[in-house]
Amino acid sequence: MYMNIPKSHPRYLSLQIREKLVSGFDNNLVAKEGLLAHGRGEAFDYLIGEKTTKSAKDAIKAASIMLNQAENSVISVNGNFVALCPKEIIQLAKITNSKIEVNLFYSSEKRKKAISNILKKSGAKEILGMNKKQSTKLKGIDSARRIVDKNGIFSADVVLVPLEDGDRTIALKKAKKKIITFDLNPLSRTAQTADVTIVDNVTRAMKLLISESKKQSKKQISFDNKKNLKITILEIQKNLKRRAKNV
Ligand code: ATP
Ligand code: MG
């Protein structure tokens, strides 16, 4: 398909991911703004070398323990996440006993339905965030983005919010939730606000989070997110220095 790039090259995978987003957009799963967010993510993926870093692996371990220890964990899903890894979302929810809630930055009933249909096709039984009667509001955030499900995010102790906007992450923190995120930009507000930030492409990191969660580890670990983000930035610096030599 991409004549000049061998299949084993990480760039090949990145281009395949890009196509998934484009077809997600054509199928009404992904918002226009979601394509832009993806572009931002791709740029950071380049900087980390299109592979899972050591600091991301450490964050994945911490995230799996946090999910295993949660009383009521919720996986928040948006169009980009579902376009990229629907099967993995269902798998992770099963293994960690988490609920799934559709929660969109740019809300649209049509897109919500499309997202819920894909998840159901992939094997999900219950999708929260679809029933207006069950919805309530988060404080500290403007109107369209504060709606959450009473039985989902509203009553959760741990929320996994991939590719999330900073305003919402801050509002979720104010509501005393423990936050896990996938975010390729270690400097975004979400990355800086979450309790565990996995700076990796969600397509690679979800697979690793699933296999880590299968271990069902409940051991206590101390995880310092800010410290880990600093390590990520140093990894990026190192990677760029190495590549600068070959320019
Ligand atoms: P913030 O609001 O947190 O300050 P932002 O406004 O720059 O960040 P948003 O569009 O709100 O960005 O959030 C989307 C985030 O998702 C971006 O930081 C982007 O880098 C990241 N992202 C995009 N695609 C992926 C992906 N495939 N895997 C992981 N992260 C991704
Ligand atoms: Mg934002």
PDB file of C-alpha atoms and ligand atoms in Angstrom:
ATOM      1  CA  MET A   1       0.000   0.000   0.000  1.00  0.00           C
ATOM      2  CA  TYR A   2       2.801   2.424   0.927  1.00  0.00           C
ATOM      3  CA  MET A   3       5.325   1.446  -1.698  1.00  0.00           C
ATOM      4  CA  ASN A   4       8.393   3.051  -0.206  1.00  0.00           C
ATOM      5  CA  ILE A   5       7.943   1.998   3.391  1.00  0.00           C
ATOM      6  CA  PRO A   6       8.593  -1.565   4.532  1.00  0.00           C
ATOM      7  CA  LYS A   7       5.844  -3.103   6.639  1.00  0.00           C
ATOM      8  CA  SER A   8       8.229  -3.539   9.534  1.00  0.00           C
ATOM      9  CA  HIS A   9       8.887   0.214   9.734  1.00  0.00           C
ATOM     10  CA  PRO A  10       6.999   2.033  12.521  1.00  0.00           C
ATOM     11  CA  ARG A  11       5.969   4.701   9.996  1.00  0.00           C
ATOM     12  CA  TYR A  12       3.964   2.058   8.127  1.00  0.00           C
ATOM     13  CA  LEU A  13       1.877   1.478  11.237  1.00  0.00           C
ATOM     14  CA  SER A  14       1.426   5.227  11.735  1.00  0.00           C
ATOM     15  CA  LEU A  15       0.075   5.571   8.208  1.00  0.00           C
ATOM     16  CA  GLN A  16      -2.316   2.685   8.792  1.00  0.00           C
ATOM     17  CA  ILE A  17      -3.511   4.395  11.967  1.00  0.00           C
ATOM     18  CA  ARG A  18      -4.065   7.596  10.000  1.00  0.00           C
ATOM     19  CA  GLU A  19      -6.274   5.672   7.559  1.00  0.00           C
ATOM     20  CA  LYS A  20      -8.351   4.321  10.449  1.00  0.00           C
ATOM     21  CA  LEU A  21      -8.989   7.882  11.591  1.00  0.00           C
ATOM     22  CA  VAL A  22      -9.966   8.990   8.096  1.00  0.00           C
ATOM     23  CA  SER A  23     -12.386   6.101   7.673  1.00  0.00           C
ATOM     24  CA  GLY A  24     -13.673   6.808  11.217  1.00  0.00           C
ATOM     25  CA  PHE A  25     -14.369  10.342  10.022  1.00  0.00           C
ATOM     26  CA  ASP A  26     -16.143   9.042   6.888  1.00  0.00           C
ATOM     27  CA  ASN A  27     -18.251   6.749   9.090  1.00  0.00           C
ATOM     28  CA  ASN A  28     -19.261   9.587  11.386  1.00  0.00           C
ATOM     29  CA  LEU A  29     -17.306   8.315  14.371  1.00  0.00           C
ATOM     30  CA  VAL A  30     -14.593  10.954  14.393  1.00  0.00           C
ATOM     31  CA  ALA A  31     -15.159  14.727  14.555  1.00  0.00           C
ATOM     32  CA  LYS A  32     -13.214  17.147  12.332  1.00  0.00           C
ATOM     33  CA  GLU A  33     -11.471  18.364  15.458  1.00  0.00           C
ATOM     34  CA  GLY A  34     -10.587  14.735  16.179  1.00  0.00           C
ATOM     35  CA  LEU A  35      -8.551  14.654  12.971  1.00  0.00           C
ATOM     36  CA  LEU A  36      -6.639  17.713  14.142  1.00  0.00           C
ATOM     37  CA  ALA A  37      -6.026  16.171  17.555  1.00  0.00           C
ATOM     38  CA  HIS A  38      -4.719  13.090  15.771  1.00  0.00           C
ATOM     39  CA  GLY A  39      -2.282  15.210  13.774  1.00  0.00           C
ATOM     40  CA  ARG A  40      -0.974  16.704  16.989  1.00  0.00           C
ATOM     41  CA  GLY A  41      -0.577  13.192  18.368  1.00  0.00           C
ATOM     42  CA  GLU A  42       1.312  12.010  15.263  1.00  0.00           C
ATOM     43  CA  ALA A  43       3.826  14.808  15.647  1.00  0.00           C
ATOM     44  CA  PHE A  44       4.573  13.777  19.217  1.00  0.00           C
ATOM     45  CA  ASP A  45       4.722  10.120  18.196  1.00  0.00           C
ATOM     46  CA  TYR A  46       7.554  11.100  15.819  1.00  0.00           C
ATOM     47  CA  LEU A  47       9.364  12.739  18.710  1.00  0.00           C
ATOM     48  CA  ILE A  48       9.179   9.687  20.956  1.00  0.00           C
ATOM     49  CA  GLY A  49      10.371   7.505  18.051  1.00  0.00           C
ATOM     50  CA  GLU A  50       7.031   5.768  17.274  1.00  0.00           C
ATOM     51  CA  LYS A  51       7.650   3.156  19.939  1.00  0.00           C
ATOM     52  CA  THR A  52       6.702   2.623  23.564  1.00  0.00           C
ATOM     53  CA  THR A  53       9.264   4.248  25.839  1.00  0.00           C
ATOM     54  CA  LYS A  54      10.479   2.941  29.188  1.00  0.00           C
ATOM     55  CA  SER A  55       8.588   5.713  31.003  1.00  0.00           C
ATOM     56  CA  ALA A  56       5.387   4.768  29.172  1.00  0.00           C
ATOM     57  CA  LYS A  57       5.856   1.137  30.228  1.00  0.00           C
ATOM     58  CA  ASP A  58       6.191   2.268  33.850  1.00  0.00           C
ATOM     59  CA  ALA A  59       3.019   4.355  33.541  1.00  0.00           C
ATOM     60  CA  ILE A  60       1.188   1.365  32.017  1.00  0.00           C
ATOM     61  CA  LYS A  61       2.134  -0.756  35.043  1.00  0.00           C
ATOM     62  CA  ALA A  62       0.892   1.930  37.424  1.00  0.00           C
ATOM     63  CA  ALA A  63      -2.336   2.289  35.430  1.00  0.00           C
ATOM     64  CA  SER A  64      -3.064  -1.442  35.510  1.00  0.00           C
ATOM     65  CA  ILE A  65      -2.625  -1.531  39.291  1.00  0.00           C
ATOM     66  CA  MET A  66      -4.838   1.535  39.708  1.00  0.00           C
ATOM     67  CA  LEU A  67      -7.553  -0.089  37.592  1.00  0.00           C
ATOM     68  CA  ASN A  68      -7.288  -3.372  39.488  1.00  0.00           C
ATOM     69  CA  GLN A  69      -7.607  -1.592  42.821  1.00  0.00           C
ATOM     70  CA  ALA A  70     -10.533   0.598  41.765  1.00  0.00           C
ATOM     71  CA  GLU A  71     -13.980   0.126  43.291  1.00  0.00           C
ATOM     72  CA  ASN A  72     -15.790   1.593  40.319  1.00  0.00           C
ATOM     73  CA  SER A  73     -13.674   2.261  37.263  1.00  0.00           C
ATOM     74  CA  VAL A  74     -14.953   3.752  34.037  1.00  0.00           C
ATOM     75  CA  ILE A  75     -13.396   3.838  30.572  1.00  0.00           C
ATOM     76  CA  SER A  76     -14.480   7.049  28.881  1.00  0.00           C
ATOM     77  CA  VAL A  77     -14.620   6.694  25.107  1.00  0.00           C
ATOM     78  CA  ASN A  78     -14.647   9.208  22.277  1.00  0.00           C
ATOM     79  CA  GLY A  79     -14.623   8.896  18.489  1.00  0.00           C
ATOM     80  CA  ASN A  80     -10.846   8.723  18.020  1.00  0.00           C
ATOM     81  CA  PHE A  81     -10.453   6.024  20.659  1.00  0.00           C
ATOM     82  CA  VAL A  82     -13.209   3.862  19.157  1.00  0.00           C
ATOM     83  CA  ALA A  83     -11.965   4.356  15.593  1.00  0.00           C
ATOM     84  CA  LEU A  84      -8.511   3.152  16.669  1.00  0.00           C
ATOM     85  CA  CYS A  85      -9.127   0.260  19.049  1.00  0.00           C
ATOM     86  CA  PRO A  86     -12.732  -0.884  19.601  1.00  0.00           C
ATOM     87  CA  LYS A  87     -11.869  -4.505  20.453  1.00  0.00           C
ATOM     88  CA  GLU A  88      -9.218  -3.500  22.962  1.00  0.00           C
ATOM     89  CA  ILE A  89     -11.704  -1.223  24.760  1.00  0.00           C
ATOM     90  CA  ILE A  90     -14.042  -4.173  25.323  1.00  0.00           C
ATOM     91  CA  GLN A  91     -11.174  -6.441  26.390  1.00  0.00           C
ATOM     92  CA  LEU A  92      -9.809  -3.942  28.889  1.00  0.00           C
ATOM     93  CA  ALA A  93     -13.287  -3.314  30.333  1.00  0.00           C
ATOM     94  CA  LYS A  94     -13.793  -7.057  30.863  1.00  0.00           C
ATOM     95  CA  ILE A  95     -10.407  -7.702  32.445  1.00  0.00           C
ATOM     96  CA  THR A  96     -10.526  -4.719  34.790  1.00  0.00           C
ATOM     97  CA  ASN A  97     -14.256  -4.922  35.449  1.00  0.00           C
ATOM     98  CA  SER A  98     -14.736  -1.362  34.185  1.00  0.00           C
ATOM     99  CA  LYS A  99     -17.807   0.293  32.747  1.00  0.00           C
ATOM    100  CA  ILE A 100     -17.713   1.981  29.359  1.00  0.00           C
ATOM    101  CA  GLU A 101     -19.147   5.486  28.921  1.00  0.00           C
ATOM    102  CA  VAL A 102     -19.413   7.474  25.711  1.00  0.00           C
ATOM    103  CA  ASN A 103     -18.337  11.002  26.485  1.00  0.00           C
ATOM    104  CA  LEU A 104     -17.745  13.431  23.672  1.00  0.00           C
ATOM    105  CA  PHE A 105     -15.947  16.746  23.630  1.00  0.00           C
ATOM    106  CA  TYR A 106     -17.989  17.855  20.622  1.00  0.00           C
ATOM    107  CA  SER A 107     -21.310  16.308  21.537  1.00  0.00           C
ATOM    108  CA  SER A 108     -23.552  14.937  18.806  1.00  0.00           C
ATOM    109  CA  GLU A 109     -26.304  12.356  19.174  1.00  0.00           C
ATOM    110  CA  LYS A 110     -25.527  10.935  15.743  1.00  0.00           C
ATOM    111  CA  ARG A 111     -21.887  10.367  16.592  1.00  0.00           C
ATOM    112  CA  LYS A 112     -22.750   8.947  19.999  1.00  0.00           C
ATOM    113  CA  LYS A 113     -24.997   6.363  18.306  1.00  0.00           C
ATOM    114  CA  ALA A 114     -22.336   5.465  15.749  1.00  0.00           C
ATOM    115  CA  ILE A 115     -19.783   4.989  18.545  1.00  0.00           C
ATOM    116  CA  SER A 116     -22.133   2.889  20.652  1.00  0.00           C
ATOM    117  CA  ASN A 117     -23.016   0.726  17.618  1.00  0.00           C
ATOM    118  CA  ILE A 118     -19.366  -0.042  16.886  1.00  0.00           C
ATOM    119  CA  LEU A 119     -18.754  -0.958  20.518  1.00  0.00           C
ATOM    120  CA  LYS A 120     -21.809  -3.212  20.568  1.00  0.00           C
ATOM    121  CA  LYS A 121     -20.672  -4.876  17.351  1.00  0.00           C
ATOM    122  CA  SER A 122     -17.323  -5.479  19.021  1.00  0.00           C
ATOM    123  CA  GLY A 123     -19.047  -7.238  21.935  1.00  0.00           C
ATOM    124  CA  ALA A 124     -19.954  -4.575  24.529  1.00  0.00           C
ATOM    125  CA  LYS A 125     -23.110  -5.296  26.528  1.00  0.00           C
ATOM    126  CA  GLU A 126     -23.744  -2.018  28.296  1.00  0.00           C
ATOM    127  CA  ILE A 127     -22.711   1.417  27.124  1.00  0.00           C
ATOM    128  CA  LEU A 128     -23.280   4.299  29.528  1.00  0.00           C
ATOM    129  CA  GLY A 129     -23.730   7.925  28.526  1.00  0.00           C
ATOM    130  CA  MET A 130     -26.529   7.126  26.078  1.00  0.00           C
ATOM    131  CA  ASN A 131     -29.567   7.691  28.294  1.00  0.00           C
ATOM    132  CA  LYS A 132     -30.472  11.322  29.033  1.00  0.00           C
ATOM    133  CA  LYS A 133     -32.483  10.264  32.102  1.00  0.00           C
ATOM    134  CA  GLN A 134     -29.300   8.935  33.680  1.00  0.00           C
ATOM    135  CA  SER A 135     -27.249  12.031  33.000  1.00  0.00           C
ATOM    136  CA  THR A 136     -26.036  14.594  35.484  1.00  0.00           C
ATOM    137  CA  LYS A 137     -23.564  17.490  35.486  1.00  0.00           C
ATOM    138  CA  LEU A 138     -19.978  17.911  36.580  1.00  0.00           C
ATOM    139  CA  LYS A 139     -19.149  21.195  38.280  1.00  0.00           C
ATOM    140  CA  GLY A 140     -16.503  23.602  37.050  1.00  0.00           C
ATOM    141  CA  ILE A 141     -16.853  23.097  33.325  1.00  0.00           C
ATOM    142  CA  ASP A 142     -18.940  24.742  30.608  1.00  0.00           C
ATOM    143  CA  SER A 143     -22.285  23.334  29.524  1.00  0.00           C
ATOM    144  CA  ALA A 144     -21.896  20.852  26.655  1.00  0.00           C
ATOM    145  CA  ARG A 145     -18.892  19.110  28.168  1.00  0.00           C
ATOM    146  CA  ARG A 146     -20.093  18.586  31.707  1.00  0.00           C
ATOM    147  CA  ILE A 147     -22.763  15.951  31.118  1.00  0.00           C
ATOM    148  CA  VAL A 148     -21.834  12.581  32.602  1.00  0.00           C
ATOM    149  CA  ASP A 149     -23.690   9.390  33.470  1.00  0.00           C
ATOM    150  CA  LYS A 150     -24.840   9.041  37.096  1.00  0.00           C
ATOM    151  CA  ASN A 151     -23.905   5.371  37.117  1.00  0.00           C
ATOM    152  CA  GLY A 152     -20.673   5.945  35.240  1.00  0.00           C
ATOM    153  CA  ILE A 153     -18.150   8.758  35.476  1.00  0.00           C
ATOM    154  CA  PHE A 154     -20.199  10.634  38.088  1.00  0.00           C
ATOM    155  CA  SER A 155     -19.884   7.834  40.651  1.00  0.00           C
ATOM    156  CA  ALA A 156     -16.508   6.453  39.543  1.00  0.00           C
ATOM    157  CA  ASP A 157     -13.351   6.510  41.636  1.00  0.00           C
ATOM    158  CA  VAL A 158     -10.986   5.848  38.699  1.00  0.00           C
ATOM    159  CA  VAL A 159     -11.591   7.155  35.167  1.00  0.00           C
ATOM    160  CA  LEU A 160      -9.555   6.313  32.084  1.00  0.00           C
ATOM    161  CA  VAL A 161      -9.803   9.294  29.737  1.00  0.00           C
ATOM    162  CA  PRO A 162      -7.809   8.813  26.551  1.00  0.00           C
ATOM    163  CA  LEU A 163      -7.012  11.760  24.262  1.00  0.00           C
ATOM    164  CA  GLU A 164      -8.896  14.106  26.539  1.00  0.00           C
ATOM    165  CA  ASP A 165      -9.151  17.879  26.659  1.00  0.00           C
ATOM    166  CA  GLY A 166      -7.490  19.658  29.557  1.00  0.00           C
ATOM    167  CA  ASP A 167     -10.619  21.473  30.778  1.00  0.00           C
ATOM    168  CA  ARG A 168     -12.424  18.200  31.310  1.00  0.00           C
ATOM    169  CA  THR A 169      -9.506  16.519  32.978  1.00  0.00           C
ATOM    170  CA  ILE A 170      -9.227  19.423  35.410  1.00  0.00           C
ATOM    171  CA  ALA A 171     -12.980  19.223  36.126  1.00  0.00           C
ATOM    172  CA  LEU A 172     -12.691  15.473  36.763  1.00  0.00           C
ATOM    173  CA  LYS A 173      -9.807  16.066  39.154  1.00  0.00           C
ATOM    174  CA  LYS A 174     -11.895  18.684  40.992  1.00  0.00           C
ATOM    175  CA  ALA A 175     -14.572  16.012  41.314  1.00  0.00           C
ATOM    176  CA  LYS A 176     -11.915  13.909  43.121  1.00  0.00           C
ATOM    177  CA  LYS A 177     -11.518  11.235  40.456  1.00  0.00           C
ATOM    178  CA  LYS A 178      -8.275   9.398  39.946  1.00  0.00           C
ATOM    179  CA  ILE A 179      -7.373   9.939  36.304  1.00  0.00           C
ATOM    180  CA  ILE A 180      -5.477   7.711  33.905  1.00  0.00           C
ATOM    181  CA  THR A 181      -4.858   9.053  30.409  1.00  0.00           C
ATOM    182  CA  PHE A 182      -3.192   8.171  27.130  1.00  0.00           C
ATOM    183  CA  ASP A 183      -1.722  11.333  25.695  1.00  0.00           C
ATOM    184  CA  LEU A 184       1.197  11.582  23.286  1.00  0.00           C
ATOM    185  CA  ASN A 185       1.891  15.156  24.329  1.00  0.00           C
ATOM    186  CA  PRO A 186       3.659  15.117  27.706  1.00  0.00           C
ATOM    187  CA  LEU A 187       3.132  18.888  27.979  1.00  0.00           C
ATOM    188  CA  SER A 188      -0.649  19.026  27.424  1.00  0.00           C
ATOM    189  CA  ARG A 189      -2.832  20.110  30.307  1.00  0.00           C
ATOM    190  CA  THR A 190      -4.359  16.636  30.468  1.00  0.00           C
ATOM    191  CA  ALA A 191      -0.933  14.995  30.624  1.00  0.00           C
ATOM    192  CA  GLN A 192       0.086  17.378  33.394  1.00  0.00           C
ATOM    193  CA  THR A 193      -3.144  17.018  35.406  1.00  0.00           C
ATOM    194  CA  ALA A 194      -3.725  13.253  35.329  1.00  0.00           C
ATOM    195  CA  ASP A 195      -2.554  10.897  38.086  1.00  0.00           C
ATOM    196  CA  VAL A 196      -1.096   8.470  35.549  1.00  0.00           C
ATOM    197  CA  THR A 197      -0.183   9.721  32.069  1.00  0.00           C
ATOM    198  CA  ILE A 198       0.744   7.119  29.491  1.00  0.00           C
ATOM    199  CA  VAL A 199       2.692   9.042  26.845  1.00  0.00           C
ATOM    200  CA  ASP A 200       2.277   6.572  24.019  1.00  0.00           C
ATOM    201  CA  ASN A 201       0.113   5.975  21.003  1.00  0.00           C
ATOM    202  CA  VAL A 202      -3.134   4.538  22.314  1.00  0.00           C
ATOM    203  CA  THR A 203      -2.982   1.744  19.704  1.00  0.00           C
ATOM    204  CA  ARG A 204       0.302   0.430  21.117  1.00  0.00           C
ATOM    205  CA  ALA A 205      -0.388   1.232  24.759  1.00  0.00           C
ATOM    206  CA  MET A 206      -3.858  -0.362  24.974  1.00  0.00           C
ATOM    207  CA  LYS A 207      -2.433  -3.756  24.014  1.00  0.00           C
ATOM    208  CA  LEU A 208       0.235  -3.439  26.699  1.00  0.00           C
ATOM    209  CA  LEU A 209      -2.252  -2.222  29.302  1.00  0.00           C
ATOM    210  CA  ILE A 210      -4.435  -5.256  28.578  1.00  0.00           C
ATOM    211  CA  SER A 211      -1.585  -7.737  29.019  1.00  0.00           C
ATOM    212  CA  GLU A 212      -0.402  -5.942  32.166  1.00  0.00           C
ATOM    213  CA  SER A 213      -3.941  -5.955  33.606  1.00  0.00           C
ATOM    214  CA  LYS A 214      -4.210  -9.710  33.082  1.00  0.00           C
ATOM    215  CA  LYS A 215      -1.611 -10.083  35.836  1.00  0.00           C
ATOM    216  CA  GLN A 216      -4.223  -8.679  38.263  1.00  0.00           C
ATOM    217  CA  SER A 217      -1.495  -7.167  40.393  1.00  0.00           C
ATOM    218  CA  LYS A 218      -2.723  -5.374  43.507  1.00  0.00           C
ATOM    219  CA  LYS A 219       0.651  -4.634  44.989  1.00  0.00           C
ATOM    220  CA  GLN A 220       1.226  -1.094  46.181  1.00  0.00           C
ATOM    221  CA  ILE A 221       3.511   0.948  44.005  1.00  0.00           C
ATOM    222  CA  SER A 222       4.489   4.529  44.377  1.00  0.00           C
ATOM    223  CA  PHE A 223       4.136   6.355  41.087  1.00  0.00           C
ATOM    224  CA  ASP A 224       5.089   9.989  40.671  1.00  0.00           C
ATOM    225  CA  ASN A 225       3.455  11.236  37.481  1.00  0.00           C
ATOM    226  CA  LYS A 226       5.366  14.523  37.276  1.00  0.00           C
ATOM    227  CA  LYS A 227       8.660  12.717  37.726  1.00  0.00           C
ATOM    228  CA  ASN A 228       7.719  10.198  35.048  1.00  0.00           C
ATOM    229  CA  LEU A 229       6.750  13.009  32.636  1.00  0.00           C
ATOM    230  CA  LYS A 230      10.148  14.613  33.191  1.00  0.00           C
ATOM    231  CA  ILE A 231      11.755  11.281  32.295  1.00  0.00           C
ATOM    232  CA  THR A 232       9.620  11.162  29.119  1.00  0.00           C
ATOM    233  CA  ILE A 233      10.833  14.605  28.089  1.00  0.00           C
ATOM    234  CA  LEU A 234      14.434  13.521  28.691  1.00  0.00           C
ATOM    235  CA  GLU A 235      13.789  10.416  26.549  1.00  0.00           C
ATOM    236  CA  ILE A 236      12.542  12.696  23.751  1.00  0.00           C
ATOM    237  CA  GLN A 237      15.646  14.897  24.094  1.00  0.00           C
ATOM    238  CA  LYS A 238      17.924  11.864  23.913  1.00  0.00           C
ATOM    239  CA  ASN A 239      16.096  10.517  20.889  1.00  0.00           C
ATOM    240  CA  LEU A 240      16.347  13.863  19.096  1.00  0.00           C
ATOM    241  CA  LYS A 241      20.058  14.218  19.904  1.00  0.00           C
ATOM    242  CA  ARG A 242      20.717  10.760  18.504  1.00  0.00           C
ATOM    243  CA  ARG A 243      18.802  11.578  15.349  1.00  0.00           C
ATOM    244  CA  ALA A 244      20.412  14.982  14.961  1.00  0.00           C
ATOM    245  CA  LYS A 245      23.720  13.192  14.498  1.00  0.00           C
ATOM    246  CA  ASN A 246      22.363  11.517  11.368  1.00  0.00           C
ATOM    247  CA  VAL A 247      20.924  14.632   9.744  1.00  0.00           C
TER     248      VAL A 247
HETATM  249  P1  ATP B   1      -5.001  19.993  26.446  1.00  0.00           P
HETATM  250  O1  ATP B   1      -6.420  20.418  26.259  1.00  0.00           O
HETATM  251  O2  ATP B   1      -4.848  18.778  27.340  1.00  0.00           O
HETATM  252  O3  ATP B   1      -4.077  21.085  26.867  1.00  0.00           O
HETATM  253  P2  ATP B   1      -4.761  19.950  23.529  1.00  0.00           P
HETATM  254  O4  ATP B   1      -5.829  20.989  23.505  1.00  0.00           O
HETATM  255  O5  ATP B   1      -3.467  20.218  22.837  1.00  0.00           O
HETATM  256  O6  ATP B   1      -4.436  19.474  25.033  1.00  0.00           O
HETATM  257  P3  ATP B   1      -6.763  17.990  22.866  1.00  0.00           P
HETATM  258  O7  ATP B   1      -7.275  17.986  21.474  1.00  0.00           O
HETATM  259  O8  ATP B   1      -7.573  18.656  23.906  1.00  0.00           O
HETATM  260  O9  ATP B   1      -5.275  18.581  22.880  1.00  0.00           O
HETATM  261  O10 ATP B   1      -6.474  16.482  23.321  1.00  0.00           O
HETATM  262  C1  ATP B   1      -6.054  15.497  22.463  1.00  0.00           C
HETATM  263  C2  ATP B   1      -4.711  14.943  22.911  1.00  0.00           C
HETATM  264  O11 ATP B   1      -4.617  13.610  22.417  1.00  0.00           O
HETATM  265  C3  ATP B   1      -3.501  15.685  22.336  1.00  0.00           C
HETATM  266  O12 ATP B   1      -2.588  16.005  23.373  1.00  0.00           O
HETATM  267  C4  ATP B   1      -2.855  14.705  21.340  1.00  0.00           C
HETATM  268  O13 ATP B   1      -1.447  14.786  21.347  1.00  0.00           O
HETATM  269  C5  ATP B   1      -3.307  13.370  21.917  1.00  0.00           C
HETATM  270  N1  ATP B   1      -3.420  12.275  20.922  1.00  0.00           N
HETATM  271  C6  ATP B   1      -3.906  12.330  19.655  1.00  0.00           C
HETATM  272  N2  ATP B   1      -3.872  11.147  19.049  1.00  0.00           N
HETATM  273  C7  ATP B   1      -3.377  10.264  19.962  1.00  0.00           C
HETATM  274  C8  ATP B   1      -3.121   8.863  19.943  1.00  0.00           C
HETATM  275  N3  ATP B   1      -3.370   8.127  18.867  1.00  0.00           N
HETATM  276  N4  ATP B   1      -2.619   8.298  21.075  1.00  0.00           N
HETATM  277  C9  ATP B   1      -2.365   9.045  22.178  1.00  0.00           C
HETATM  278  N5  ATP B   1      -2.582  10.375  22.250  1.00  0.00           N
HETATM  279  C10 ATP B   1      -3.080  10.984  21.171  1.00  0.00           C
HETATM  280 MG    MG B   2      -7.601  20.805  24.520  1.00  0.00          MG
END
